[in-house]
Short mmCIF file of C-alpha atoms in Angstrom, two decimals:
data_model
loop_
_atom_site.label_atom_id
_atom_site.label_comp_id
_atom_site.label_asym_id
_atom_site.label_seq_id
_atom_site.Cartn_x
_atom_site.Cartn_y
_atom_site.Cartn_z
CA UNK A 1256 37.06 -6.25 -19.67
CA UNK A 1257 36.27 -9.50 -21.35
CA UNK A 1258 35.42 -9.57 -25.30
CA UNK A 1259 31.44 -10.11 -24.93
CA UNK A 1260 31.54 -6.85 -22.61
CA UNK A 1261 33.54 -4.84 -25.06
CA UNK A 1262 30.76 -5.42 -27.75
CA UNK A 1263 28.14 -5.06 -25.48
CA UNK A 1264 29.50 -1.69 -24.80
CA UNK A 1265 29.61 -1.25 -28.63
CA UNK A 1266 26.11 -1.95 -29.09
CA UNK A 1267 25.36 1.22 -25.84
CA UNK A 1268 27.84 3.54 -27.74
CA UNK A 1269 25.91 2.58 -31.24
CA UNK A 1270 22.49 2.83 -29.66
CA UNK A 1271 23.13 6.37 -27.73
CA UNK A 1272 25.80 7.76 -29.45
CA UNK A 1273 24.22 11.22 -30.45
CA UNK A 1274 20.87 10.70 -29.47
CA UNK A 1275 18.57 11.49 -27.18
CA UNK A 1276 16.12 9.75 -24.80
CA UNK A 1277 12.62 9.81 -26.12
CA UNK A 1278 9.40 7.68 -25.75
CA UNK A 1279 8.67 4.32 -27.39
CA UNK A 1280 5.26 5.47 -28.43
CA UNK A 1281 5.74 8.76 -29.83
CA UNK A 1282 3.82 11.62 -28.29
CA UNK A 1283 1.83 13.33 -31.31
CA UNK A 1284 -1.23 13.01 -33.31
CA UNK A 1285 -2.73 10.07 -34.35
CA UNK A 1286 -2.43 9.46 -37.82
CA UNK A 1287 0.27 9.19 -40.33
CA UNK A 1288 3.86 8.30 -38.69
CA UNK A 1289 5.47 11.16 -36.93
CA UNK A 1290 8.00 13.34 -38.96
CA UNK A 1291 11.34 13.08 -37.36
CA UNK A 1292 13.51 15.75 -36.15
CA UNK A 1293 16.67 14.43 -36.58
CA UNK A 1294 18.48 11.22 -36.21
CA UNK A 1295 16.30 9.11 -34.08
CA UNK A 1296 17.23 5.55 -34.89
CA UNK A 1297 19.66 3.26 -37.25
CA UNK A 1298 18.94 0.65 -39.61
CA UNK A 1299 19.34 -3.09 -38.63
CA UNK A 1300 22.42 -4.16 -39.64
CA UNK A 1301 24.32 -7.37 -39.40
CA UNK A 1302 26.59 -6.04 -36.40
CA UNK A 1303 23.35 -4.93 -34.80
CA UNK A 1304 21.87 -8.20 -34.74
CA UNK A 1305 24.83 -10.67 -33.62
CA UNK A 1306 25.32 -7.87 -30.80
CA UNK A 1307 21.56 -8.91 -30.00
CA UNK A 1308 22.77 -12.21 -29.96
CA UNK A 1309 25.91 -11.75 -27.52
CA UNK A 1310 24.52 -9.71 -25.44
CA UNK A 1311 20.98 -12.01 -25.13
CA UNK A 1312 23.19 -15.02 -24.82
CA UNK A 1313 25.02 -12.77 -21.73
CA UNK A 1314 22.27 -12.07 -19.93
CA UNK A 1315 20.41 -15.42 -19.76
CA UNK A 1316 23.73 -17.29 -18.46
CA UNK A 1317 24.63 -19.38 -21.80
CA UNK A 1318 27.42 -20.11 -23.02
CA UNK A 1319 28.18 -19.89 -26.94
CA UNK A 1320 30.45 -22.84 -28.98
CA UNK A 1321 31.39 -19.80 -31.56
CA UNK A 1322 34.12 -17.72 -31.07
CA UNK A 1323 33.12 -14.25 -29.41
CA UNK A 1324 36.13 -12.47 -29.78
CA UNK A 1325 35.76 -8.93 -31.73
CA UNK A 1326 38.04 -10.30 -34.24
CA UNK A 1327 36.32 -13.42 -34.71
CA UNK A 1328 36.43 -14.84 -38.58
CA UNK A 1329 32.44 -13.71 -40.43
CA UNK A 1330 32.49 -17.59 -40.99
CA UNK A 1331 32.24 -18.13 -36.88
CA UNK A 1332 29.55 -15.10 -36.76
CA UNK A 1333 27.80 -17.12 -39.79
CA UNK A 1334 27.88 -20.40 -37.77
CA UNK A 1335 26.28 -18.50 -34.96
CA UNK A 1336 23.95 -16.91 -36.27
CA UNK A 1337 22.38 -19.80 -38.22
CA UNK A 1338 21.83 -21.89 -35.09
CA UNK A 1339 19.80 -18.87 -33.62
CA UNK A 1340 15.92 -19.61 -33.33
CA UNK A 1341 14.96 -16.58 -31.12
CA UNK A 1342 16.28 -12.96 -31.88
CA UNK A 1343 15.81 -10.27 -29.43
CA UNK A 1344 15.94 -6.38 -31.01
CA UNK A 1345 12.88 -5.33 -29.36
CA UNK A 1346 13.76 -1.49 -27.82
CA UNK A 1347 16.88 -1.20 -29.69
CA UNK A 1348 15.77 1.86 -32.13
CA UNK A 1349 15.87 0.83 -35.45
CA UNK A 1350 14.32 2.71 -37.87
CA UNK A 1351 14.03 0.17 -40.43
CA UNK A 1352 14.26 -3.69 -41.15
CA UNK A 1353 16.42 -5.15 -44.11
CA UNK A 1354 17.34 -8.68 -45.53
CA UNK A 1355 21.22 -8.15 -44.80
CA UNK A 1356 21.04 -7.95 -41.35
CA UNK A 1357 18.81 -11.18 -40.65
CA UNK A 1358 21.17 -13.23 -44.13
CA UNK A 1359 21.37 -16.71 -43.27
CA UNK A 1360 19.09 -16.68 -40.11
CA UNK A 1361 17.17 -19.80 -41.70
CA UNK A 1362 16.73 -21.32 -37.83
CA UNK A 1363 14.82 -18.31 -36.44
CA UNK A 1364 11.29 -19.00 -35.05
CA UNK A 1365 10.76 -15.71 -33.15
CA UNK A 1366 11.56 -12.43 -33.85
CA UNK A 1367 11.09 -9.47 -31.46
CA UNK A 1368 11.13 -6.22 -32.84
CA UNK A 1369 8.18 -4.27 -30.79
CA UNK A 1370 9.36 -0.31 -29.07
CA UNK A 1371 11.41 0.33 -31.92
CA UNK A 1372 10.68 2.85 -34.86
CA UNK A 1373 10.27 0.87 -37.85
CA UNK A 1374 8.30 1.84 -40.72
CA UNK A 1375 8.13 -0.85 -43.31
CA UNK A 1376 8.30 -4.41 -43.06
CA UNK A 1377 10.69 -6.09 -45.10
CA UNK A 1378 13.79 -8.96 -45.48
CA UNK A 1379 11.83 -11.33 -43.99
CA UNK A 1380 11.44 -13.62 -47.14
CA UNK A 1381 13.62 -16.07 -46.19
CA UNK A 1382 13.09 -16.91 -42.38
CA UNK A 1383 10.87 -19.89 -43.80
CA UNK A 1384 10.88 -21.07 -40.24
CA UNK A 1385 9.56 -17.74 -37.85
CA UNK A 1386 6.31 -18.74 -36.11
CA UNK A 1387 6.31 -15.59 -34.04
CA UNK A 1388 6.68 -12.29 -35.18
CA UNK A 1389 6.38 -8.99 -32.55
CA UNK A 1390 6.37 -5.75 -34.06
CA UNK A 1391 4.10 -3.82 -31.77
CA UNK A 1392 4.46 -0.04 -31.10
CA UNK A 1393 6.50 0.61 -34.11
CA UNK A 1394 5.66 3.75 -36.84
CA UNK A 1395 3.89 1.01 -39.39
CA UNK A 1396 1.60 2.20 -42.07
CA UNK A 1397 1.11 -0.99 -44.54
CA UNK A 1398 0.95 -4.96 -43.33
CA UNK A 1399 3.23 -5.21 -47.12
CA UNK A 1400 6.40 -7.62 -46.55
CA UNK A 1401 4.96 -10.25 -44.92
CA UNK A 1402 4.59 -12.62 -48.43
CA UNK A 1403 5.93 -16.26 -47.82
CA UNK A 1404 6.40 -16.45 -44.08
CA UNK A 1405 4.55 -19.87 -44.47
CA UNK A 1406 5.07 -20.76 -40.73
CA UNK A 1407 4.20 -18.00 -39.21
CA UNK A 1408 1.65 -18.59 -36.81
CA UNK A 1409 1.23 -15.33 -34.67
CA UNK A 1410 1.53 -11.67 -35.87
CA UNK A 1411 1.34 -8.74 -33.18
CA UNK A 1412 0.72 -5.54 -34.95
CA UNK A 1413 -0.57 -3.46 -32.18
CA UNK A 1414 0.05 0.27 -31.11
CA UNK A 1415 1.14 1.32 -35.49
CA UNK A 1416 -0.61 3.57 -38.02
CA UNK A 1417 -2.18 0.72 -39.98
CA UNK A 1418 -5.51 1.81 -41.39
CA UNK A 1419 -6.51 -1.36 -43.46
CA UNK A 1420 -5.76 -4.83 -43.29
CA UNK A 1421 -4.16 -6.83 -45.81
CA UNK A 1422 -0.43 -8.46 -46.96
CA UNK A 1423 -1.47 -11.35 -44.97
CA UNK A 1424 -3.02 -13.62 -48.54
CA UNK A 1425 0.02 -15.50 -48.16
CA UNK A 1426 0.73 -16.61 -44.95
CA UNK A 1427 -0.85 -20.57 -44.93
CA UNK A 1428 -0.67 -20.88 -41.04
CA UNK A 1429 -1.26 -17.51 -39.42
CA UNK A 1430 -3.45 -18.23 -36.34
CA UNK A 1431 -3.22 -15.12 -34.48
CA UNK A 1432 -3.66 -11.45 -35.51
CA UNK A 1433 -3.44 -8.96 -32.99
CA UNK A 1434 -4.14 -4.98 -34.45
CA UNK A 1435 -5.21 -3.46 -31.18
CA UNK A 1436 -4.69 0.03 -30.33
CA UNK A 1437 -4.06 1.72 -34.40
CA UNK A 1438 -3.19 5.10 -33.77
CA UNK A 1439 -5.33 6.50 -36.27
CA UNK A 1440 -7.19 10.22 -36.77
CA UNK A 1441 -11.03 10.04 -36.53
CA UNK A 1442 -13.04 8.93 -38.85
CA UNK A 1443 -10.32 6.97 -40.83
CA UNK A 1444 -10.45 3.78 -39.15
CA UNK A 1445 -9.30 0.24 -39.73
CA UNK A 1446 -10.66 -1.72 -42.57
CA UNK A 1447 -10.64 -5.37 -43.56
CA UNK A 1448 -9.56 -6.22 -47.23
CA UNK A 1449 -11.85 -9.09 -47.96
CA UNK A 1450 -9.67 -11.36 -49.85
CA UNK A 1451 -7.20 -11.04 -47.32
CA UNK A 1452 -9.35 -12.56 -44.50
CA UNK A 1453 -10.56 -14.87 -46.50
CA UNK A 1454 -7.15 -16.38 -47.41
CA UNK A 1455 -6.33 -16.55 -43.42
CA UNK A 1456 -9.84 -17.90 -43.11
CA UNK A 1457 -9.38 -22.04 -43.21
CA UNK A 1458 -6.62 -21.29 -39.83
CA UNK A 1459 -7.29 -18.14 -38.14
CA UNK A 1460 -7.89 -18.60 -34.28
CA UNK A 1461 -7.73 -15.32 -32.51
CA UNK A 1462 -8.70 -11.83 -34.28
CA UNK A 1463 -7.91 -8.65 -31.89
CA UNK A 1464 -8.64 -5.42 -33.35
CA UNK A 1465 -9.97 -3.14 -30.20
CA UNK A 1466 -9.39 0.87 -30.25
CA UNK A 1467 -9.05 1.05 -34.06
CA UNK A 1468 -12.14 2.72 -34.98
CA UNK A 1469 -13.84 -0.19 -36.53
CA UNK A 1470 -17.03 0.93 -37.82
CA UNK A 1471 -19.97 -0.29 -38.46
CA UNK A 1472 -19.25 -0.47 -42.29
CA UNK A 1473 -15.87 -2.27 -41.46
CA UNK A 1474 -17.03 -4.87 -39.29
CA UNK A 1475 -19.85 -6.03 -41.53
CA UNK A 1476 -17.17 -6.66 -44.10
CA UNK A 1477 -15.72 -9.13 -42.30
CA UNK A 1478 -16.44 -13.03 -43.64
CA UNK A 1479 -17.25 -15.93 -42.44
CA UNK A 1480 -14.02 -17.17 -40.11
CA UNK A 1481 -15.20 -20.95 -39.20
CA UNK A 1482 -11.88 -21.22 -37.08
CA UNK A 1483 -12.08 -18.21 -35.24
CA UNK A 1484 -12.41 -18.86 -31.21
CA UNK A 1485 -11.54 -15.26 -29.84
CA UNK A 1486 -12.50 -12.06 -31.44
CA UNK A 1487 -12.14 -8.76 -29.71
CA UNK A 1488 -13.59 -5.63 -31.38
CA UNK A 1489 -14.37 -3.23 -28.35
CA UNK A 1490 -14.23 0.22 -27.96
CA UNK A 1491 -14.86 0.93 -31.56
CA UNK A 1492 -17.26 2.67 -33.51
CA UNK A 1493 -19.95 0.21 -34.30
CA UNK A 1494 -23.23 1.45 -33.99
CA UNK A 1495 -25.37 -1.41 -35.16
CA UNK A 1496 -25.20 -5.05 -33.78
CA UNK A 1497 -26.53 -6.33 -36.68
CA UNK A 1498 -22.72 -5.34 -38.68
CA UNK A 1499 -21.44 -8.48 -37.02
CA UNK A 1500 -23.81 -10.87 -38.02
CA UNK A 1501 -21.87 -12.25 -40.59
CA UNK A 1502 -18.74 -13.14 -38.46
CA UNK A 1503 -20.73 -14.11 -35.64
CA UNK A 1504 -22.51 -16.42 -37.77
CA UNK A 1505 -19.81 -17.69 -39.59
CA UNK A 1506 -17.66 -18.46 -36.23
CA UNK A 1507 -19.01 -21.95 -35.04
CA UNK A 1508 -15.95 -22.39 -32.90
CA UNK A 1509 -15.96 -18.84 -31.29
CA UNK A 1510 -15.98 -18.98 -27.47
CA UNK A 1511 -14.49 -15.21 -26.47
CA UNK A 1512 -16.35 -12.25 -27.88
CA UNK A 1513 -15.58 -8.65 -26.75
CA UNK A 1514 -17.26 -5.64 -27.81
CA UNK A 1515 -17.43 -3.87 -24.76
CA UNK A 1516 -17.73 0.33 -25.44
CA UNK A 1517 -19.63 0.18 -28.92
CA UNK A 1518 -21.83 2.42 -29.40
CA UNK A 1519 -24.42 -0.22 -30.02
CA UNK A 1520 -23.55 -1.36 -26.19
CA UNK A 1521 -24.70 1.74 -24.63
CA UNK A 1522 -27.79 1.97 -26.47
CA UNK A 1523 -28.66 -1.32 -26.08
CA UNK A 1524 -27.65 -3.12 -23.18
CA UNK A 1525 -28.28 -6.56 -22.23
CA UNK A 1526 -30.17 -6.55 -26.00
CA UNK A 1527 -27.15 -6.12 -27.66
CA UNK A 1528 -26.01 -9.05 -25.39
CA UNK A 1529 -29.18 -11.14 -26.17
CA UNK A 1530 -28.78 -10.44 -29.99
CA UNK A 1531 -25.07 -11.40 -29.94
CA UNK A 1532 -25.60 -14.97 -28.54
CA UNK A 1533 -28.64 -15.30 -31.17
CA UNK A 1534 -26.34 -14.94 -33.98
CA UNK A 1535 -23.88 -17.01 -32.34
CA UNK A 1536 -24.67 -20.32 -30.53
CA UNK A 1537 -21.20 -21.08 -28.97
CA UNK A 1538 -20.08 -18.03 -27.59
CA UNK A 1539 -19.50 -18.52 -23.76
CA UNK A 1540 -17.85 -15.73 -22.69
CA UNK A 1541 -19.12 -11.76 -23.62
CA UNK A 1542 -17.07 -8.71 -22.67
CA UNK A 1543 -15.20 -10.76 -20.15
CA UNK A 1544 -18.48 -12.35 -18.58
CA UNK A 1545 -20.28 -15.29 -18.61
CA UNK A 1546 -22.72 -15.32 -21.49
CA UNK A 1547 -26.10 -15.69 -20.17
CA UNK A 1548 -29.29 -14.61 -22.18
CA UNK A 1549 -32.18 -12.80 -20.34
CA UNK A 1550 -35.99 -13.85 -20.57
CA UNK A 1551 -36.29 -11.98 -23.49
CA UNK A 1552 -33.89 -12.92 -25.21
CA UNK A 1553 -34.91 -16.81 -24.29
CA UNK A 1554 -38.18 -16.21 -25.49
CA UNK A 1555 -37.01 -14.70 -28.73
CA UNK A 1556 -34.55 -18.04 -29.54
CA UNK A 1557 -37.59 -20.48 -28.43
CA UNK A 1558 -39.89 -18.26 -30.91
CA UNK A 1559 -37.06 -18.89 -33.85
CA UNK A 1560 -36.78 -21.83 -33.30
CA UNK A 1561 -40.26 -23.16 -33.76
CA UNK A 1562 -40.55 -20.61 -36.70
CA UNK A 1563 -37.69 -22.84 -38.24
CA UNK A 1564 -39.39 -26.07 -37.27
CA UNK A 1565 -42.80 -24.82 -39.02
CA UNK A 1566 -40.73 -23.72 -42.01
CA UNK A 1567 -38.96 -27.07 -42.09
CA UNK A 1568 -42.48 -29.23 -41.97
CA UNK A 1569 -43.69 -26.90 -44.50
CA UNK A 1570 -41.13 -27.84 -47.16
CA UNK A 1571 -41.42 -31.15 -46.23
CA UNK A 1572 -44.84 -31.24 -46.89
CA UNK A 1573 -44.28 -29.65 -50.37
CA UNK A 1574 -42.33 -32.44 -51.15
CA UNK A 1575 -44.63 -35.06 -50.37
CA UNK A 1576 -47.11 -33.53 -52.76
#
């Protein structure tokens, strides 16, 4: 048995040893994290993630300059890991994240971490250079630990317990926010801290947030977001189209809106559609279909829009007096 097969079978025996096979999404109510029943997971650790590495490195066919013997000097390990700019400890069940096991990892641009059964993010202050971060289907509660990631360009929260959005004032680049799917009881769904979307505002480009019992309340507290080009808010609990006026509005650049199983859809229909594209004049696509307004809703833009021309002369004439 060579050395990189020896630690890979270190990593199994670490993984399994007294524990037993259970799902990656946790079967129990939606709400709070579920209480554990035993030992169901292991912190990441240092050993954990050059394993990752090895065994990664194994399976794609590379071929590592740095010493993998078992016995290798930390200083080789150190070497290693610092050239690393993708780390893979997605479905490894960790139960939580720390600084000590990522030390040094200044290189890394992508981390995955989603399936496992981490609770709080944290020790990622120093990876000044991760763009991508995946830490979907974990037990998350709070978007806290994310402070002075200033590269990081896409975040994928989906499948946690997060009820309200916000951690994110400092992150200068973030592009992507994906939140679909919060397991969360009903009638406590996710909220939007205002000061936190506006400090993503200037670069934000895609805002998913489907299944997470956005109300009507919620969504109308979202601002302005003039970079925004996809934003998917379906199967929520909006009941008025009027809550995303705002948004809608404030989205000049927005081609992709979904809001497919609103309440405000099934009551409305193709008015809900019509009203949509009157708040927003670039949207091209609605709940995965062309956007095309009815009669109706043609007549309703033509009547604005010589209301706005009359207002316009109005003032004009005002001014001339």
């Amino acid at each position: 048995m060579s050395d990189l097969e020896a630690l890979d079978d270190e990593l199994d025996h670490h993984r399994n040893h007294g524990e037993t096979e259970h799902s990656a999404t946790p079967d129990h109510a939606h709400g709070s994290p579920p209480q554990r029943g035993g030992d169901v997971g292991h912190p990441m650790t240092r050993d954990i993630v050059l394993r990752a590495v090895l065994r990664h490195a194994a399976k794609a066919g590379g071929r590592l300059a740095t010493p993998t013997k078992v016995g290798a000097k930390p200083s080789d390990h150190d070497a290693l890991l610092r050239k690393q700019t993708h780390l893979h400890l997605n479905d490894a069940r960790l139960d939580s994240m720390g600084a000590a096991g990522l030390q040094g990892m200044r290189s890394l641009e992508v981390l995955y971490l989603y399936d496992n059964h981490i609770r709080q993010i944290a020790g990622l202050e120093r990876l000044d250079a991760l763009t991508h971060l995946y830490l979907q289907n974990n037990e998350i509660g709070c978007m806290d630990g994310l402070s002075g990631l200033s590269n990081l360009a896409k975040l994928y929260l989906q499948g946690n317990y997060i009820n309200r959005v916000t951690g994110i004032h400092n992150l200068p680049s973030l592009e992507e926010l994906h939140l679909t799917g919060q397991k969360l009881p009903p009638g406590n769904g996710l909220t939007f801290d205002l000061h936190a979307m506006l400090s993503v505002s200037p670069t934000l480009r895609v805002l998913c947030a489907s299944a997470c019992g956005v109300d009507t309340g919620a969504a109308a507290g979202l601002p302005p977001l003039p970079q925004l080009r996809k934003l998917e808010l379906a199967d929520n609990a909006m009941e008025v189209v009027d809550c995303l006026e705002v948004v809608l509005r404030g989205a000049p650049q927005l081609r992709s809106l979904d809001v497919h199983g609103n309440p405000f859809c099934h009551d409305l229909g193709q008015r809900a559609r019509d009203a949509l594209m009157l708040m927003s004049d670039s949207v091209s696509s609605i709940d995965g279909t062309e956007a095309h307004q009815s009669s109706e809703g043609q007549k309703i833009r033509h009547t604005m829009a010589a209301a706005h021309v009359e207002a316009l002369q109005v003032d004009q004439g005002s001014e001339g007096r």
